[in-house]
């Protein structure tokens, strides 16, 4: 398991315990092994985590206390070839790998709260989240991912341009 805590001074901790947590979710996820869990402490995180590798669980302390927003963040994600996949504040959480779970978070202030860009037979679950104030949609399944399976459990999707968009 790895840990993220917004109250930490920086990402210099190894993230292996709550006492040595990374400051950012992105750094904690980068240190998370396949099929591992990244625990996110209560706080406000202004970033755009790419949730992977396969089998990873991103577990917040609850949507009332763990908020991830990308409005103040400007990031560009690149694939293995260095091609830009998306940029600026497009999505709070971007899921591409399979068997990924995102739970216990409030995802707010972006174009999309969750972008599910899985390929082939990708499977992802979003549960116990509040997804709010996204300009385009709360949850979007990218059009190149028609065979993926996204499960949404016990989430509140509110005040978004659209609620859930399955392309």
Tab-separated table of C-alpha atoms in Angstrom:
chain	number	residue	atom	x	y	z
A	1	UNK	CA	0.000	0.000	0.000
A	2	UNK	CA	0.962	3.616	-0.487
A	3	UNK	CA	-0.294	6.783	1.175
A	4	UNK	CA	-1.009	10.375	0.143
A	5	UNK	CA	-1.605	13.200	2.610
A	6	UNK	CA	-2.151	16.803	1.486
A	7	UNK	CA	-0.816	18.070	4.826
A	8	UNK	CA	2.676	16.687	4.131
A	9	UNK	CA	5.290	19.297	3.142
A	10	UNK	CA	6.313	17.535	-0.098
A	11	UNK	CA	6.627	14.187	-1.884
A	12	UNK	CA	9.968	13.248	-0.303
A	13	UNK	CA	8.500	10.503	1.929
A	14	UNK	CA	8.522	6.982	0.533
A	15	UNK	CA	4.721	6.729	0.862
A	16	UNK	CA	4.827	3.295	2.476
A	17	UNK	CA	3.078	4.418	5.706
A	18	UNK	CA	0.746	7.234	6.704
A	19	UNK	CA	3.703	8.811	8.540
A	20	UNK	CA	5.842	8.837	5.386
A	21	UNK	CA	3.011	9.692	2.980
A	22	UNK	CA	3.544	11.509	-0.295
A	23	UNK	CA	1.988	14.977	-0.507
A	24	UNK	CA	0.349	14.325	-3.882
A	25	UNK	CA	-1.882	11.525	-5.082
A	26	UNK	CA	0.085	11.362	-8.338
A	27	UNK	CA	3.347	10.635	-6.516
A	28	UNK	CA	1.670	8.044	-4.289
A	29	UNK	CA	0.079	6.326	-7.300
A	30	UNK	CA	3.440	6.281	-9.079
A	31	UNK	CA	4.811	4.319	-6.127
A	32	UNK	CA	1.840	1.917	-6.003
A	33	UNK	CA	2.493	-1.597	-7.250
A	34	UNK	CA	0.038	-3.380	-9.564
A	35	UNK	CA	-2.943	-4.675	-7.567
A	36	UNK	CA	-2.012	-2.347	-4.682
A	37	UNK	CA	-3.988	0.289	-2.805
A	38	UNK	CA	-3.253	3.996	-2.560
A	39	UNK	CA	-4.860	5.459	0.568
A	40	UNK	CA	-5.664	9.168	0.376
A	41	UNK	CA	-5.998	11.051	3.660
A	42	UNK	CA	-8.613	13.732	4.221
A	43	UNK	CA	-7.671	17.007	2.571
A	44	UNK	CA	-7.937	19.025	-0.607
A	45	UNK	CA	-5.785	17.878	-3.526
A	46	UNK	CA	-5.403	20.083	-6.575
A	47	UNK	CA	-4.122	17.702	-9.225
A	48	UNK	CA	-5.125	15.230	-11.921
A	49	UNK	CA	-4.200	11.691	-10.936
A	50	UNK	CA	-3.858	9.072	-13.638
A	51	UNK	CA	-5.119	5.916	-11.922
A	52	UNK	CA	-2.948	2.933	-12.765
A	53	UNK	CA	-1.292	0.482	-13.007
A	54	UNK	CA	-3.744	-2.367	-13.450
A	55	UNK	CA	-5.548	-3.544	-10.355
A	56	UNK	CA	-4.919	-0.380	-8.329
A	57	UNK	CA	-7.431	0.943	-5.815
A	58	UNK	CA	-7.467	4.670	-5.074
A	59	UNK	CA	-9.182	4.900	-1.676
A	60	UNK	CA	-10.083	8.253	-0.135
A	61	UNK	CA	-11.107	8.898	3.464
A	62	UNK	CA	-14.636	9.704	2.280
A	63	UNK	CA	-16.217	12.194	-0.123
A	64	UNK	CA	-17.034	14.617	2.698
A	65	UNK	CA	-13.376	14.988	3.645
A	66	UNK	CA	-11.218	14.013	0.640
A	67	UNK	CA	-11.606	16.394	-2.310
A	68	UNK	CA	-9.673	16.187	-5.565
A	69	UNK	CA	-9.989	19.144	-7.918
A	70	UNK	CA	-8.102	19.973	-11.079
A	71	UNK	CA	-9.166	23.579	-11.616
A	72	UNK	CA	-5.838	24.953	-10.312
A	73	UNK	CA	-3.772	22.172	-11.859
A	74	UNK	CA	-2.373	22.153	-15.369
A	75	UNK	CA	-1.033	18.800	-16.479
A	76	UNK	CA	-0.373	16.886	-19.664
A	77	UNK	CA	-0.434	13.092	-19.739
A	78	UNK	CA	1.671	11.322	-22.333
A	79	UNK	CA	1.599	7.741	-23.538
A	80	UNK	CA	4.708	5.543	-23.818
A	81	UNK	CA	5.541	7.163	-27.174
A	82	UNK	CA	5.445	10.654	-25.646
A	83	UNK	CA	2.220	11.615	-27.431
A	84	UNK	CA	0.021	13.988	-25.434
A	85	UNK	CA	-3.187	12.212	-24.453
A	86	UNK	CA	-4.946	15.074	-22.703
A	87	UNK	CA	-3.985	18.322	-21.078
A	88	UNK	CA	-4.987	21.241	-18.908
A	89	UNK	CA	-7.832	20.499	-16.519
A	90	UNK	CA	-9.707	17.983	-18.613
A	91	UNK	CA	-10.471	15.296	-16.000
A	92	UNK	CA	-10.037	15.039	-12.257
A	93	UNK	CA	-9.393	11.290	-12.473
A	94	UNK	CA	-8.377	9.497	-15.633
A	95	UNK	CA	-8.700	5.687	-15.699
A	96	UNK	CA	-7.145	3.640	-18.474
A	97	UNK	CA	-5.921	0.373	-16.952
A	98	UNK	CA	-8.120	-2.576	-16.035
A	99	UNK	CA	-9.465	-3.658	-12.642
A	100	UNK	CA	-9.079	-0.157	-11.233
A	101	UNK	CA	-11.213	1.102	-8.349
A	102	UNK	CA	-11.729	4.710	-7.261
A	103	UNK	CA	-13.607	5.112	-3.966
A	104	UNK	CA	-14.318	7.532	-1.147
A	105	UNK	CA	-13.488	10.794	-2.936
A	106	UNK	CA	-15.167	14.022	-3.980
A	107	UNK	CA	-14.106	14.811	-7.565
A	108	UNK	CA	-14.809	18.411	-8.508
A	109	UNK	CA	-14.049	21.384	-10.732
A	110	UNK	CA	-12.945	20.086	-14.123
A	111	UNK	CA	-14.248	19.429	-17.600
A	112	UNK	CA	-14.964	15.827	-16.499
A	113	UNK	CA	-14.931	14.294	-13.029
A	114	UNK	CA	-13.973	10.832	-14.267
A	115	UNK	CA	-12.723	9.909	-17.723
A	116	UNK	CA	-12.819	6.166	-18.349
A	117	UNK	CA	-10.537	5.616	-21.316
A	118	UNK	CA	-10.151	1.873	-20.995
A	119	UNK	CA	-9.356	-0.200	-24.024
A	120	UNK	CA	-10.369	-3.704	-25.000
A	121	UNK	CA	-11.928	-5.414	-22.009
A	122	UNK	CA	-10.973	-2.852	-19.341
A	123	UNK	CA	-12.948	-2.940	-16.115
A	124	UNK	CA	-13.195	-0.098	-13.595
A	125	UNK	CA	-15.333	0.715	-10.567
A	126	UNK	CA	-16.145	4.115	-9.077
A	127	UNK	CA	-17.897	3.869	-5.714
A	128	UNK	CA	-18.913	6.052	-2.794
A	129	UNK	CA	-17.838	9.225	-4.595
A	130	UNK	CA	-19.368	12.649	-5.087
A	131	UNK	CA	-18.694	13.938	-8.602
A	132	UNK	CA	-19.663	17.584	-8.949
A	133	UNK	CA	-19.196	20.849	-10.815
A	134	UNK	CA	-17.688	19.466	-14.018
A	135	UNK	CA	-18.300	21.560	-17.109
A	136	UNK	CA	-18.834	18.729	-19.624
A	137	UNK	CA	-19.859	15.643	-17.632
A	138	UNK	CA	-19.498	14.012	-14.253
A	139	UNK	CA	-18.417	10.696	-15.764
A	140	UNK	CA	-17.438	10.052	-19.374
A	141	UNK	CA	-16.628	6.774	-21.070
A	142	UNK	CA	-14.279	7.753	-23.886
A	143	UNK	CA	-15.526	6.839	-27.359
A	144	UNK	CA	-12.535	4.567	-28.024
A	145	UNK	CA	-13.508	2.320	-25.116
A	146	UNK	CA	-16.750	0.626	-26.234
A	147	UNK	CA	-15.885	-2.770	-24.791
A	148	UNK	CA	-14.809	-1.614	-21.352
A	149	UNK	CA	-17.029	-2.006	-18.312
A	150	UNK	CA	-17.421	0.875	-15.894
A	151	UNK	CA	-19.423	0.207	-12.736
A	152	UNK	CA	-20.680	3.149	-10.688
A	153	UNK	CA	-21.879	2.318	-7.152
A	154	UNK	CA	-23.379	4.640	-4.545
A	155	UNK	CA	-22.100	7.842	-6.153
A	156	UNK	CA	-23.708	11.251	-6.247
A	157	UNK	CA	-23.224	12.875	-9.666
A	158	UNK	CA	-24.456	16.450	-9.414
A	159	UNK	CA	-24.137	19.953	-10.884
A	160	UNK	CA	-22.251	18.812	-13.991
A	161	UNK	CA	-22.839	19.756	-17.629
A	162	UNK	CA	-24.120	16.198	-18.163
A	163	UNK	CA	-24.296	13.406	-15.625
A	164	UNK	CA	-22.898	10.220	-17.148
A	165	UNK	CA	-21.912	10.073	-20.828
A	166	UNK	CA	-21.330	6.711	-22.488
A	167	UNK	CA	-19.910	7.300	-25.937
